[in-house]
Structure formats: structure tokens, C-alpha cells
Amino acid sequence: MSKASSNARTARFFHRLRASTGLYLLLLPSFILVLIFAYRPMYGVVIAFKDFKPALGIAQSPWAQPLIKHFLKFFNTYQFSLTLKNTLALSFYSLLAGFPFPIAVALAINQMRAKKFQLFYQTVSYLPHFISTVVMVGLIILWLSPGNGLIGQLYGIFNAKAPNLMGMKSAFSSVYVWSDIWQHTGWNSIIYFAALSSIDPTLYEAATVDGASRWQKIRYIDLPLLMSTAMILLILSAGNIMNVAFEKVFLMQNQANLSASEVISTYVYKTGITQTQYSYSAAVNFFNTLCNLSLLIAVNQVSKRLSNNSLW
Amino acid sequence: MKKSGVRISRSDSAFAAIVYLLAAISIIIIIYPLYFIIIASVSEPSAVSNGKVWLFPHGFTTDGYKALLQYSAIWLGYRNTIFYAAAGTAWALAVNIPAAYALSRKDLPFRMPLNFYYLFVMFFSGGLIPTYLVVKDLGLFDTWLVMIVPFSVSIYNVIVARTFFSTSIPADLLDAAQIDGCGNLRFFFSIVLPLSKAIISVLALWTAVGIWNSYFNALIYLQDKAKMPMQIILRNILITNQMTSAMGTGEAAQVALRQANLIRYAAIIASTAPIMCFYPFVQKHFNQGVMIGAVKG
């Protein structure tokens, strides 16, 4: 009896499998691409534990002696503490400074009663998001060029000589972070605005009847409801703490600011692609990935405890 | 005006005034730096460096644009970028949209492990060098294919589209079609796709803008100058040469620097204007996409 029913279940399962052939066909191209270009490189991570020689291939290359040779080498270079410090500093600066602005912008957009102005404001504030990183860094350099740029004009008003911010290593992180805020605040506010538009209007009506001011409605209705969205975004960005955007940092680097702008990802690029130290670069990269993953898991765990917001 | 029981208090109108004031200030902060580039691109370079260009162009000139027209590398880059953006977007949609639909189906066998298979690569990757070695092994290094095929699966876009499918394609529709003997493939192509124009156009726009603006893949995987996309050429004009041209002092170097800046202003405008002009017309779709993704991220 039980055997018969388990046979029937197996038969049903195979029937369902066969009926799903079409769905698997739809999935197939992306499945193969992910397999080749995302999972195969994961196997390639073993070169971090080998002395990889391109002529021998990954499998034939000898194991490193000791196995973690390249990691130890990285921990012993002066770049280790430098890149780690720069990466963390840049990440936390971006995270903390960039966090409140999109929420404020979303709240403000939500308060605009003139619909035409609201639409205009959204269009304008999202616009810089579509500037490419290359052009953005080009703009930063032009704006901040002491002789020709906006900054020269600004200081000119006060008859002062503008500093060359791109040549100052102490200014690097601020230029990086605040130009990012300029570019992406509007766009990042969309997700909060979406959360605000899903708030039940009767909540506001009830608050109005109770004599709540607009500020009180924000304080007691909008902000608490935005917190869970904010939490999820915070967890996600925690998983990227060590992934400072390579593109922008790399483009903003110059000889003068290098000691403040060398981060792990640019170091991986230089040792790997430019100097072709494949195993070493892969080891640095793998160290970075592990840090990220553990941060993500840790923050997710904390958030689960404190606020019931979790990715899984 | 009809008087309701509740009056709009004075503090509320003050509050609204503050909101609009801050909004106006932030609009100026966003627009003015961009406007400055536009007027600087058609002004006499010496007027720019003397601080005379403030609200209007000074000493109107189109020399920057003329010099840019002579610069053949950027037009080759422009052509390549248009090709990469068109082919890359078409390919990415053909790969991502069907995958998103299959994953949205609750009756897909092995749905959970498959979802995990895709999500995992968002949080863990082999890294730069292992990926680079795979591309090299497959003979894709320095080919135009590398700009289109290998990195076309966007997990984020798949999630957004999956959410769209599972919230806006009614389950009854599938039941009815299945009773009529309609298979999964036919159902997808003749019923789901026509109902999904909104999400398809959102993802098409995102992908196209992404390819238009990207330079990382070209930096790593391309060497041939003739295949370079516009952003790589722009990097040479805007950033790399910045260092060399700033070297040297004296009047001649200053004049050369100003002339180079004029070309830079023009290059920024020529490369960014297409997106900036196009964007306001499709803005609504962009937002919708983010909102769909936000429903269940």
C-alpha cells in the first residue's frame, strides 16, 4: 500500500518534470552562462592556494608551500593595513554620510502637494544618476581644477585661492563620498518613496482628525514605516562594505592621493591584471570576499535579533 | 473653499514653505554644476579661467566641438558603444526575461535550489583573476563577444522581473491555458510576453544605460583600439591626459591646458546628452521598475 503510493508519487513527480521541459528550456541559457562565468571562476579560486602557471593550467599548477603562502605574503606587505584601512574608511564614510539623504528626499517629495513640481523635482534629482562613472570623475576633476573650475570661481568670490583638492590625499575620501551623494541621492530615494506611497491614506486622515501637524505625521507615521526598508538596505550594503566601487576609486586615483585611495579592489587589479601575479591577486581578492560574506551574515543576524528584518 | 472640520494650521504652511525652499536649493545644487559645463563648453577658455563665465557663455566659440569632430577615436568609440548597447541589450533580455519567468512559476520542480543557484552568485564570486582566466581560456579575450555575452545575466534584473511575473500574471490564466492544452513555451511567448511590455521596457532601458556607461569590462578584456567603447576613449580624454597636460608651466602650457579643457567640456556633453535628453521621457518606466523590485526585494 505504502509502496504503491510512493510509486504513484514518483510517477507524478516525473510527470511534472516532463511537463516542465518548456520552463527548463527558458532557464537554460542563463543557467549555462551563470555556470561558466560565475561558478567556474569559483573553482578558479584554488589558484589562491597554488603557484599558478598559465602554461600548466589550474589543475596542473603546483600547490603553494605553505598552502596559504600568498595570504601570508599579503598580510606582511605594507599594502595590507593601508588598503584595508582605506577600504573600510571609505565604505563607512559613504554608508553613514549617504544614509540619511535619500530618506529626507523621499519624505520631502512625499510632502509636495503641487504634482507638477513634484514630477519636475523627481526628474531633476534622478538625472545625475545616469552620468557614467568616467564622465562623473571627469566632471569632478574639471569642477575642482583650481585654475579653471567651479571651485576657482567660488573661492574667487572671497578673493581666495582655491586648493587643489584632487591633489590632496586628506580630501580624497570627502570628494569621493560627497560627489556620490550628489549623484545618487535622488535615485536612491525612489525605493523609500515607493514605500511611502504604499502607506494607507486612512492613517493620515485619522492623524489629521486628531490634530497632528505635517511634521508629526512624518515623525509618527512615515519614519517608523521606512525603518524596515532602511534596515534591509543597510544589511545589503553591509555585505558590500569591502566592495568599494572599483571604477570610481580607480579613476580618481593619482600619484598625489594614492596613499589614501589605494583600496583592496584597485590593489587586486594592479597586482593581477597589470603585474600578472595571478595567484597573489586571487588570494587578496578571496580574503576580501570572505570578509564581505562574514560581515553580511553578521549584520543579518544582528538585524534579525533586533528588528526582525532579515534577508533569509 | 469648503471648510472642513480641520483647518490647515499655520505651522503646516510654514512647514510646506520650508520643504519647497529646500527643494529649490537642492535643484540649484544639482543643475548648476551641469549648466556650468554647458556654458563653459561654448565659452572662450580664458574667460572660464578668469571667472567670467558665471550665468551665460562669454566670448562664444564652438572650437571645442570642432576639435572633437576631428578626434576620430571618439566617433569610433561612439559607434562601438551603440553596437554593444543594442546587441547587448537584446541578448540580455533574451536571457534574463525567460529565466525570470521560469523562476516565478510556483510549480517549477526544484524551484528552491534553482533560486539559490542564482542568488548565491550575488553574494559570492570567484573574483577578478579567476573570471579573467575563464574568459581567456574560452578564447573570448579581446573579442567583441566579451562585451555582450559573458556578463549578461543580471541577478538583480531577474529578481525584479520574477517579482513582476509572480504578482501581475494571474494564476487563472495559466490554468485556463493548460486546460486548453497550451504548453509552457507557447504560454510564455504568446500570452506572458505581450502582457509584460512594462517590465521588458524597464529592463531594456536599465541594461542599455548600463552598457552605455560601463568601462570596466573593456578595461579588463579588450586591447584592440578599434573595439574600444566610448567610455574608454572618454577616460583617455578626461582623466588620463589630465595628468600629462597639466605638466609644465608657463604661458604655453596654460594655453594648452585651457584648450584641452574646452575639448573635455565638449566631450562630456556629446557623450552624455543622448541619455540626458532621452531620460525625462522614459522616467516613469524607470521608477516603476524600482517600485516593482521594491515590492518584495
Coordinates of C-alpha atoms in Angstrom, one line a residue:
Chain A
M1 CA 0.0 0.0 0.0
S2 CA 2.6 2.5 1.1
K3 CA 4.9 1.2 -1.7
A4 CA 2.1 1.8 -4.2
S5 CA 1.5 5.3 -3.0
S6 CA 5.2 6.1 -3.1
N7 CA 5.3 4.7 -6.7
A8 CA 2.4 6.9 -7.6
R9 CA 4.2 9.9 -6.1
T10 CA 7.3 9.2 -8.1
A11 CA 5.3 8.8 -11.2
R12 CA 3.5 12.1 -10.5
F13 CA 6.9 13.8 -10.0
F14 CA 8.3 12.6 -13.3
H15 CA 5.1 13.7 -15.0
R16 CA 5.5 17.1 -13.5
L17 CA 9.2 17.1 -14.5
R18 CA 8.3 16.2 -18.1
A19 CA 5.5 18.8 -18.2
S20 CA 8.1 21.4 -17.1
T21 CA 10.5 20.8 -20.0
G22 CA 9.5 24.2 -21.5
L23 CA 10.3 26.0 -18.3
Y24 CA 13.7 24.4 -18.1
L25 CA 14.4 25.4 -21.7
L26 CA 13.6 29.0 -20.7
L27 CA 16.0 28.7 -17.9
L28 CA 18.8 27.0 -19.8
P29 CA 20.7 29.9 -21.4
S30 CA 21.1 31.9 -18.2
F31 CA 21.8 28.7 -16.3
I32 CA 24.8 27.9 -18.6
L33 CA 26.1 31.5 -18.5
V34 CA 26.0 31.6 -14.7
L35 CA 27.7 28.2 -14.6
I36 CA 30.5 29.2 -16.9
F37 CA 31.1 32.8 -15.8
A38 CA 30.1 32.7 -12.1
Y39 CA 30.6 29.2 -10.9
R40 CA 33.6 28.1 -12.9
P41 CA 35.6 31.1 -11.5
M42 CA 34.7 29.9 -8.0
Y43 CA 36.6 26.8 -8.8
G44 CA 39.4 29.0 -10.1
V45 CA 39.8 30.4 -6.6
V46 CA 42.0 27.4 -5.9
I47 CA 44.8 29.3 -7.6
A48 CA 45.0 31.4 -4.5
F49 CA 46.4 28.3 -2.8
K50 CA 48.6 27.3 -5.8
D51 CA 51.6 28.7 -7.6
F52 CA 49.6 29.2 -10.8
K53 CA 51.4 29.0 -14.1
P54 CA 49.3 29.8 -17.1
A55 CA 51.1 27.2 -19.2
L56 CA 50.3 24.4 -16.8
G57 CA 46.7 25.4 -16.2
I58 CA 44.8 25.4 -12.9
A59 CA 44.8 21.7 -12.2
Q60 CA 48.4 21.0 -13.0
S61 CA 49.9 24.0 -11.3
P62 CA 51.7 23.0 -8.0
W63 CA 50.2 23.7 -4.6
A64 CA 51.8 26.7 -2.8
Q65 CA 54.2 25.9 0.1
P66 CA 52.7 26.5 2.6
L67 CA 49.2 26.5 1.3
I68 CA 48.4 30.0 2.5
K69 CA 51.7 31.4 1.2
H70 CA 50.1 34.2 -0.8
F71 CA 47.8 35.2 2.0
L72 CA 50.7 35.4 4.4
K73 CA 52.6 37.5 1.8
F74 CA 49.7 39.9 1.6
F75 CA 49.4 40.2 5.4
N76 CA 53.1 41.0 5.6
T77 CA 53.1 43.8 3.0
Y78 CA 52.6 47.4 4.0
Q79 CA 49.7 47.5 1.5
F80 CA 47.7 45.1 3.8
S81 CA 46.9 47.6 6.5
L82 CA 46.9 50.5 4.0
T83 CA 44.3 49.0 1.7
L84 CA 42.2 47.6 4.5
K85 CA 42.1 50.9 6.3
N86 CA 41.3 52.9 3.2
T87 CA 38.6 50.4 2.1
L88 CA 36.9 50.4 5.5
A89 CA 37.2 54.2 5.9
L90 CA 35.7 54.9 2.5
S91 CA 32.9 52.4 3.0
F92 CA 31.8 53.5 6.4
Y93 CA 32.1 57.2 5.4
S94 CA 29.9 56.5 2.4
L95 CA 27.4 54.4 4.3
L96 CA 27.0 56.9 7.2
A97 CA 27.0 60.1 5.2
G98 CA 24.9 58.7 2.4
F99 CA 22.3 57.1 4.6
P100 CA 20.0 59.9 5.7
F101 CA 19.8 61.9 2.5
P102 CA 17.6 59.6 0.4
I103 CA 15.2 59.2 3.3
A104 CA 15.0 63.0 3.6
V105 CA 14.5 63.5 -0.1
A106 CA 11.7 60.8 -0.2
L107 CA 9.9 62.4 2.7
A108 CA 10.2 65.8 1.0
I109 CA 8.9 64.5 -2.3
N110 CA 6.0 62.9 -0.5
Q111 CA 5.2 66.3 1.1
M112 CA 5.0 68.1 -2.2
R113 CA 1.3 68.8 -2.9
A114 CA 1.9 70.5 -6.3
K115 CA 2.0 67.4 -8.5
K116 CA 3.7 69.2 -11.5
F117 CA 6.5 70.4 -9.2
Q118 CA 6.8 67.0 -7.6
L119 CA 7.4 65.4 -11.0
F120 CA 9.8 68.1 -12.0
Y121 CA 11.8 67.6 -8.8
Q122 CA 11.9 63.9 -9.3
T123 CA 13.2 64.2 -12.8
V124 CA 15.9 66.7 -11.8
S125 CA 17.1 64.8 -8.8
Y126 CA 17.3 61.4 -10.6
L127 CA 19.2 62.9 -13.6
P128 CA 22.8 62.8 -12.3
H129 CA 22.4 59.0 -11.6
F130 CA 22.7 58.4 -15.4
I131 CA 26.1 60.1 -15.7
S132 CA 28.7 57.5 -16.3
T133 CA 31.5 57.0 -13.8
V134 CA 34.1 58.1 -16.3
V135 CA 32.2 61.3 -17.0
M136 CA 31.5 61.8 -13.4
V137 CA 35.1 61.7 -12.4
G138 CA 35.9 63.9 -15.4
L139 CA 33.4 66.4 -14.1
I140 CA 34.9 66.2 -10.6
I141 CA 38.3 67.0 -11.9
L142 CA 37.0 69.9 -14.0
W143 CA 34.9 71.4 -11.2
L144 CA 37.7 71.1 -8.7
S145 CA 40.5 72.3 -11.0
P146 CA 41.8 75.3 -9.1
G147 CA 42.6 77.5 -12.1
N148 CA 39.6 76.8 -14.3
G149 CA 36.8 75.1 -12.4
L150 CA 33.8 76.0 -10.4
I151 CA 35.8 75.9 -7.2
G152 CA 38.1 78.6 -8.5
Q153 CA 35.1 80.8 -9.1
L154 CA 33.7 80.0 -5.7
Y155 CA 36.9 80.9 -3.9
G156 CA 37.2 83.9 -6.3
I157 CA 34.1 85.5 -4.8
F158 CA 36.0 85.7 -1.5
N159 CA 39.2 86.6 -3.3
A160 CA 40.9 83.5 -2.0
K161 CA 43.0 81.0 -3.9
A162 CA 41.3 77.6 -4.3
P163 CA 43.1 74.5 -3.0
N164 CA 43.8 71.6 -5.4
L165 CA 41.5 69.1 -3.8
M166 CA 42.3 66.3 -6.3
G167 CA 46.0 66.6 -5.3
M168 CA 45.3 66.3 -1.5
K169 CA 45.2 62.9 0.0
S170 CA 43.3 64.2 3.0
A171 CA 40.5 65.4 0.7
F172 CA 40.1 62.2 -1.3
S173 CA 37.5 60.4 0.8
S174 CA 35.3 63.5 1.1
V175 CA 35.5 64.3 -2.6
Y176 CA 34.6 60.6 -3.3
V177 CA 31.7 60.4 -0.8
W178 CA 30.1 63.8 -1.4
S179 CA 30.2 63.5 -5.2
D180 CA 28.5 60.2 -4.8
I181 CA 25.8 61.8 -2.6
W182 CA 25.4 64.5 -5.2
Q183 CA 25.0 61.9 -8.0
H184 CA 22.9 59.2 -6.4
T185 CA 20.7 60.7 -3.6
G186 CA 17.7 61.3 -5.8
W187 CA 17.8 57.9 -7.4
N188 CA 18.3 56.1 -4.0
S189 CA 15.2 57.9 -2.7
I190 CA 12.9 56.1 -5.1
I191 CA 12.8 52.9 -3.0
Y192 CA 11.8 54.9 0.1
F193 CA 9.3 57.0 -1.9
A194 CA 7.8 53.7 -3.1
A195 CA 7.4 52.6 0.5
L196 CA 5.8 55.9 1.4
S197 CA 3.3 55.7 -1.4
S198 CA 2.1 52.3 -0.1
I199 CA 1.1 53.8 3.3
D200 CA -2.6 53.5 3.9
P201 CA -4.1 57.1 3.5
T202 CA -6.6 56.5 6.3
L203 CA -3.7 56.6 8.7
Y204 CA -3.1 60.2 7.7
E205 CA -6.8 61.0 7.8
A206 CA -7.0 59.7 11.3
A207 CA -3.9 61.7 12.3
T208 CA -5.4 64.8 10.8
V209 CA -8.6 64.4 12.7
D210 CA -6.5 64.0 15.8
G211 CA -4.9 67.4 15.0
A212 CA -1.5 66.1 14.0
S213 CA 0.7 68.5 12.2
R214 CA 2.5 67.5 9.0
W215 CA 5.8 67.2 10.9
Q216 CA 4.1 64.9 13.5
K217 CA 2.7 62.7 10.7
I218 CA 6.2 62.3 9.3
R219 CA 7.6 61.6 12.8
Y220 CA 5.0 59.1 13.8
I221 CA 3.7 57.5 10.6
D222 CA 6.3 57.9 7.8
L223 CA 9.6 57.4 9.6
P224 CA 8.6 54.2 11.5
L225 CA 7.3 52.7 8.3
L226 CA 10.5 53.5 6.5
M227 CA 12.7 51.8 9.1
S228 CA 12.2 48.3 7.7
T229 CA 13.2 49.3 4.2
A230 CA 16.2 51.2 5.6
M231 CA 17.2 48.1 7.6
I232 CA 17.1 45.8 4.6
L233 CA 19.2 48.3 2.6
L234 CA 21.6 48.6 5.4
I235 CA 22.1 44.8 5.6
L236 CA 22.6 44.7 1.8
S237 CA 25.2 47.4 1.9
A238 CA 26.9 45.7 4.9
G239 CA 27.6 42.8 2.5
N240 CA 29.3 45.3 0.2
I241 CA 31.4 47.1 2.8
M242 CA 34.6 45.8 1.4
N243 CA 33.5 46.3 -2.2
V244 CA 34.2 49.9 -2.6
A245 CA 33.2 50.7 -6.2
F246 CA 36.4 49.9 -8.1
E247 CA 35.5 52.0 -11.1
K248 CA 35.2 55.4 -9.4
V249 CA 38.2 54.9 -7.0
F250 CA 40.4 53.7 -9.8
L251 CA 39.5 56.7 -12.0
M252 CA 40.0 59.2 -9.2
Q253 CA 43.5 57.8 -8.3
N254 CA 46.6 59.8 -9.0
Q255 CA 50.1 59.9 -7.6
A256 CA 49.3 62.6 -5.1
N257 CA 46.4 60.8 -3.4
L258 CA 47.4 57.2 -3.8
S259 CA 48.1 56.6 -0.1
A260 CA 44.5 57.5 0.6
S261 CA 42.9 56.0 -2.5
E262 CA 44.5 52.6 -2.8
V263 CA 41.7 50.1 -1.8
I264 CA 41.6 46.4 -1.9
S265 CA 39.9 46.2 -5.3
T266 CA 42.3 48.5 -7.0
Y267 CA 45.2 46.6 -5.5
V268 CA 43.7 43.3 -6.8
Y269 CA 43.5 44.9 -10.3
K270 CA 47.1 46.2 -10.2
T271 CA 48.7 43.0 -8.9
G272 CA 46.5 40.8 -11.0
I273 CA 46.0 42.4 -14.4
T274 CA 48.9 44.8 -14.6
Q275 CA 51.6 42.8 -12.8
T276 CA 50.1 39.3 -13.7
Q277 CA 50.7 37.9 -10.2
Y278 CA 47.6 35.8 -10.6
S279 CA 47.8 33.6 -7.5
Y280 CA 48.7 36.5 -5.3
S281 CA 45.9 38.7 -6.6
A282 CA 43.4 35.9 -6.4
A283 CA 44.4 35.4 -2.7
V284 CA 43.9 39.1 -1.9
N285 CA 40.5 39.0 -3.7
F286 CA 39.4 35.9 -1.9
F287 CA 40.3 37.4 1.5
N288 CA 38.1 40.3 0.6
T289 CA 35.2 38.1 -0.5
L290 CA 35.4 36.2 2.8
C291 CA 35.3 39.4 4.9
N292 CA 32.3 40.6 2.9
L293 CA 30.4 37.4 3.4
S294 CA 31.0 37.2 7.1
L295 CA 30.0 40.9 7.5
L296 CA 26.8 40.2 5.6
I297 CA 26.0 37.2 7.8
A298 CA 26.9 39.0 11.0
V299 CA 24.8 42.1 10.2
N300 CA 21.9 40.0 9.1
Q301 CA 22.0 38.1 12.3
V302 CA 22.1 41.2 14.4
S303 CA 19.2 42.7 12.5
K304 CA 17.2 39.6 12.9
R305 CA 17.6 39.8 16.6
L306 CA 16.9 43.5 17.0
S307 CA 14.3 44.2 14.4
N308 CA 13.0 41.0 12.7
N309 CA 14.3 42.2 9.4
S310 CA 16.3 39.6 7.6
L311 CA 17.4 38.6 4.1
W312 CA 16.7 34.9 4.7
Chain B
M1 CA -13.3 76.8 -0.3
K2 CA -15.3 74.2 1.7
K3 CA -14.4 74.4 5.3
S4 CA -13.8 71.0 6.8
G5 CA -13.6 70.5 10.5
V6 CA -9.8 70.6 10.3
R7 CA -8.0 73.8 9.5
I8 CA -4.6 73.9 7.9
S9 CA -2.5 75.2 10.6
R10 CA 0.0 78.0 10.3
S11 CA 2.8 75.7 11.2
D12 CA 1.8 73.3 8.4
S13 CA 2.1 76.0 5.8
A14 CA 5.4 77.1 7.2
F15 CA 6.5 73.5 7.0
A16 CA 5.4 73.3 3.3
A17 CA 7.3 76.5 2.6
I18 CA 10.5 75.1 4.1
V19 CA 10.1 71.9 2.1
Y20 CA 9.8 73.9 -1.2
L21 CA 12.7 76.1 -0.2
L22 CA 15.0 73.2 0.5
A23 CA 13.8 71.5 -2.8
A24 CA 14.7 74.7 -4.7
I25 CA 18.1 74.9 -3.1
S26 CA 18.8 71.2 -3.9
I27 CA 17.7 71.7 -7.5
I28 CA 20.3 74.5 -7.9
I29 CA 23.0 72.3 -6.4
I30 CA 22.2 69.6 -8.9
I31 CA 21.6 71.7 -12.0
Y32 CA 24.2 74.5 -11.7
P33 CA 27.3 72.4 -12.0
L34 CA 25.9 70.7 -15.1
Y35 CA 24.8 74.1 -16.5
F36 CA 28.3 75.4 -15.9
I37 CA 29.7 72.6 -18.1
I38 CA 27.3 73.5 -20.9
I39 CA 28.2 77.2 -20.9
A40 CA 31.9 76.6 -20.4
S41 CA 31.8 74.3 -23.5
V42 CA 30.9 77.3 -25.7
S43 CA 32.9 80.0 -23.9
E44 CA 36.4 81.4 -24.6
P45 CA 38.8 79.2 -22.4
S46 CA 40.5 82.3 -20.9
A47 CA 37.1 83.7 -19.9
V48 CA 36.4 80.5 -18.0
S49 CA 39.7 80.6 -16.1
N50 CA 39.2 84.3 -15.3
G51 CA 35.9 83.5 -13.7
K52 CA 33.8 85.5 -16.2
V53 CA 31.6 82.5 -17.1
W54 CA 29.0 82.6 -14.4
L55 CA 25.5 82.6 -15.8
F56 CA 26.0 83.0 -19.5
P57 CA 28.6 81.9 -22.1
H58 CA 31.3 84.5 -22.6
G59 CA 33.1 85.0 -25.9
F60 CA 31.0 82.4 -27.8
T61 CA 33.1 79.8 -29.5
T62 CA 32.5 76.3 -30.9
D63 CA 36.2 75.4 -31.1
G64 CA 35.8 72.6 -28.5
Y65 CA 33.2 70.9 -30.6
K66 CA 35.1 71.4 -33.8
A67 CA 38.2 69.9 -32.3
L68 CA 36.1 67.0 -31.0
L69 CA 34.8 66.4 -34.5
Q70 CA 38.4 65.9 -35.7
Y71 CA 39.0 63.4 -32.9
S72 CA 38.2 60.2 -34.8
A73 CA 38.8 57.8 -31.9
I74 CA 35.8 59.1 -30.0
W75 CA 33.4 58.6 -33.0
L76 CA 34.7 55.1 -33.5
G77 CA 34.0 54.6 -29.8
Y78 CA 30.6 56.0 -30.2
R79 CA 29.8 53.6 -33.0
N80 CA 31.1 50.6 -30.9
T81 CA 29.1 51.7 -27.9
I82 CA 25.9 51.9 -29.9
F83 CA 26.6 48.4 -31.3
Y84 CA 27.4 47.0 -27.8
A85 CA 24.4 48.7 -26.3
A86 CA 21.9 47.4 -28.9
A87 CA 23.3 43.9 -29.2
G88 CA 24.0 43.6 -25.5
T89 CA 20.5 44.7 -24.5
A90 CA 18.8 42.4 -26.9
W91 CA 20.9 39.4 -25.7
A92 CA 20.5 40.3 -22.1
L93 CA 16.7 40.4 -22.4
A94 CA 16.6 37.2 -24.3
V95 CA 18.5 35.5 -21.4
N96 CA 17.1 37.2 -18.3
I97 CA 13.4 37.5 -19.1
P98 CA 12.7 33.8 -19.8
A99 CA 14.8 32.8 -16.7
A100 CA 12.8 35.2 -14.5
Y101 CA 9.5 33.8 -15.8
A102 CA 10.6 30.2 -15.2
L103 CA 11.7 31.1 -11.6
S104 CA 8.4 32.8 -10.9
R105 CA 6.4 29.7 -11.6
K106 CA 5.5 28.1 -8.3
D107 CA 5.1 24.6 -9.9
L108 CA 8.7 24.6 -11.3
P109 CA 10.3 21.4 -9.9
F110 CA 13.5 22.2 -7.9
R111 CA 12.4 25.8 -7.6
M112 CA 14.1 26.4 -4.3
P113 CA 17.6 25.1 -5.2
L114 CA 17.4 26.8 -8.6
N115 CA 16.6 30.2 -6.9
F116 CA 19.5 29.6 -4.6
Y117 CA 21.7 28.8 -7.6
Y118 CA 21.1 32.2 -9.0
L119 CA 21.0 34.2 -5.7
F120 CA 24.3 32.7 -4.4
V121 CA 26.4 34.5 -7.1
M122 CA 25.1 37.8 -5.8
F123 CA 27.0 37.3 -2.5
F124 CA 29.9 35.2 -3.5
S125 CA 32.1 35.4 -6.6
G126 CA 35.4 33.9 -7.8
G127 CA 36.8 37.3 -8.2
L128 CA 38.7 39.2 -10.9
I129 CA 41.5 36.9 -11.8
P130 CA 39.6 33.6 -11.9
T131 CA 37.0 35.2 -14.0
Y132 CA 39.6 36.7 -16.3
L133 CA 41.2 33.3 -16.7
V134 CA 37.9 31.7 -17.7
V135 CA 37.3 34.4 -20.3
K136 CA 40.9 33.9 -21.7
D137 CA 40.5 30.1 -21.7
L138 CA 37.4 30.3 -23.8
G139 CA 39.1 32.5 -26.3
L140 CA 36.8 35.4 -25.7
F141 CA 39.6 37.8 -24.7
D142 CA 39.8 40.9 -26.9
T143 CA 36.7 39.9 -29.0
W144 CA 33.6 42.0 -29.3
L145 CA 31.6 39.0 -27.9
V146 CA 33.1 39.5 -24.5
M147 CA 31.2 42.8 -24.3
I148 CA 27.9 41.2 -25.0
V149 CA 27.6 37.6 -23.8
P150 CA 29.5 36.5 -20.7
F151 CA 28.2 39.0 -18.2
S152 CA 24.7 39.4 -19.5
V153 CA 22.9 37.6 -16.6
S154 CA 21.9 40.3 -14.1
I155 CA 20.6 38.6 -11.0
Y156 CA 19.1 41.9 -9.8
N157 CA 17.1 42.2 -13.0
V158 CA 16.0 38.6 -12.9
I159 CA 14.6 39.2 -9.4
V160 CA 12.8 42.4 -10.4
A161 CA 11.2 40.6 -13.4
R162 CA 10.4 37.5 -11.3
T163 CA 8.5 39.7 -8.9
F164 CA 6.7 41.3 -11.7
F165 CA 5.6 37.9 -13.2
S166 CA 4.5 36.4 -9.9
T167 CA 2.4 39.5 -9.0
S168 CA 0.9 40.5 -12.3
I169 CA 0.3 37.3 -14.3
P170 CA -2.9 35.8 -12.8
A171 CA -2.6 32.1 -12.0
D172 CA -6.1 31.6 -13.5
L173 CA -4.7 32.5 -16.9
L174 CA -2.2 29.6 -16.7
D175 CA -4.9 27.2 -15.6
A176 CA -7.2 28.1 -18.4
A177 CA -4.4 27.9 -21.0
Q178 CA -3.3 24.5 -19.6
I179 CA -6.8 23.1 -19.8
D180 CA -6.9 24.2 -23.5
G181 CA -3.7 22.2 -24.0
C182 CA -1.3 25.2 -24.3
G183 CA 2.3 24.2 -23.4
N184 CA 4.6 26.3 -21.2
L185 CA 6.6 27.7 -24.1
R186 CA 3.6 28.8 -26.1
F187 CA 2.1 30.2 -23.0
F188 CA 5.2 32.3 -22.3
F189 CA 5.7 33.6 -25.8
S190 CA 2.1 34.3 -26.8
I191 CA 0.5 35.2 -23.5
V192 CA 3.0 36.2 -20.9
L193 CA 5.3 38.3 -23.1
P194 CA 2.6 40.5 -24.6
L195 CA 1.4 41.2 -21.0
S196 CA 4.8 42.2 -19.9
K197 CA 5.7 45.1 -22.0
A198 CA 6.1 47.3 -18.9
I199 CA 8.8 45.2 -17.3
I200 CA 10.5 44.5 -20.6
S201 CA 10.9 48.1 -21.4
V202 CA 12.2 48.9 -17.9
L203 CA 14.9 46.2 -18.1
A204 CA 15.8 47.2 -21.7
L205 CA 16.3 50.8 -20.5
W206 CA 18.4 49.8 -17.5
T207 CA 20.5 47.4 -19.5
A208 CA 21.1 49.9 -22.3
V209 CA 22.1 52.7 -19.9
G210 CA 24.3 50.3 -18.0
I211 CA 26.2 49.2 -21.2
W212 CA 26.4 52.8 -22.5
N213 CA 28.1 53.9 -19.2
S214 CA 30.3 50.9 -18.5
Y215 CA 34.0 50.8 -19.0
F216 CA 35.2 48.0 -16.6
N217 CA 34.8 45.1 -18.9
A218 CA 36.5 46.9 -21.7
L219 CA 39.3 47.9 -19.4
I220 CA 39.9 44.2 -18.4
Y221 CA 39.0 42.3 -21.5
L222 CA 39.8 44.5 -24.6
Q223 CA 43.1 45.5 -26.0
D224 CA 42.3 46.3 -29.7
K225 CA 41.8 50.1 -30.0
A226 CA 39.3 49.5 -32.8
K227 CA 36.9 47.7 -30.4
M228 CA 37.0 50.1 -27.5
P229 CA 33.7 51.6 -26.4
M230 CA 33.2 55.3 -25.9
Q231 CA 33.8 55.3 -22.2
I232 CA 37.4 54.1 -22.6
I233 CA 38.1 56.9 -25.1
L234 CA 36.5 59.4 -22.7
R235 CA 38.7 58.1 -20.0
N236 CA 41.7 59.0 -22.1
I237 CA 40.4 62.5 -22.9
L238 CA 39.0 63.4 -19.5
I239 CA 41.2 61.7 -17.0
T240 CA 44.4 60.0 -18.2
N241 CA 45.6 63.0 -20.3
Q242 CA 44.7 65.3 -17.4
M243 CA 47.9 64.4 -15.7
T244 CA 50.2 64.8 -18.7
S245 CA 48.7 68.0 -20.0
A246 CA 48.9 69.6 -16.6
M247 CA 52.6 69.2 -16.6
G248 CA 54.8 72.0 -17.5
T249 CA 54.4 75.6 -16.5
G250 CA 54.5 78.9 -18.4
E251 CA 52.1 80.6 -20.7
A252 CA 52.2 77.9 -23.5
A253 CA 51.3 75.1 -21.1
Q254 CA 48.5 77.2 -19.7
V255 CA 47.0 77.8 -23.1
A256 CA 47.3 74.1 -24.0
L257 CA 45.6 73.2 -20.8
R258 CA 42.7 75.6 -21.4
Q259 CA 42.3 74.3 -24.9
A260 CA 42.3 70.7 -23.6
N261 CA 39.6 71.6 -21.1
L262 CA 37.5 73.0 -23.9
I263 CA 37.6 69.7 -25.6
R264 CA 36.7 68.0 -22.3
Y265 CA 33.6 70.1 -21.8
A266 CA 32.5 69.3 -25.3
A267 CA 33.2 65.5 -24.9
I268 CA 31.2 65.4 -21.7
I269 CA 28.3 67.0 -23.5
A270 CA 28.5 64.9 -26.6
S271 CA 28.6 61.6 -24.7
T272 CA 26.1 62.4 -22.0
A273 CA 23.5 64.4 -23.9
P274 CA 21.8 61.4 -25.6
I275 CA 20.9 59.9 -22.2
M276 CA 20.0 63.2 -20.6
C277 CA 17.7 64.2 -23.4
F278 CA 16.1 60.8 -23.7
Y279 CA 15.7 60.1 -20.0
P280 CA 12.9 62.5 -19.0
F281 CA 10.6 60.9 -21.5
V282 CA 11.1 57.4 -20.0
Q283 CA 11.5 58.4 -16.4
K284 CA 8.1 57.0 -15.5
H285 CA 9.1 53.5 -16.6
F286 CA 12.4 53.7 -14.7
N287 CA 10.6 54.4 -11.4
Q288 CA 8.1 51.7 -12.0
G289 CA 10.9 49.2 -12.3
V290 CA 12.4 50.2 -9.0
M291 CA 8.9 50.1 -7.4
I292 CA 8.2 46.6 -8.8
G293 CA 11.6 45.5 -7.3
A294 CA 10.8 47.1 -4.0
V295 CA 7.6 45.2 -3.5
K296 CA 9.5 42.2 -2.5
G297 CA 13.2 42.7 -2.6

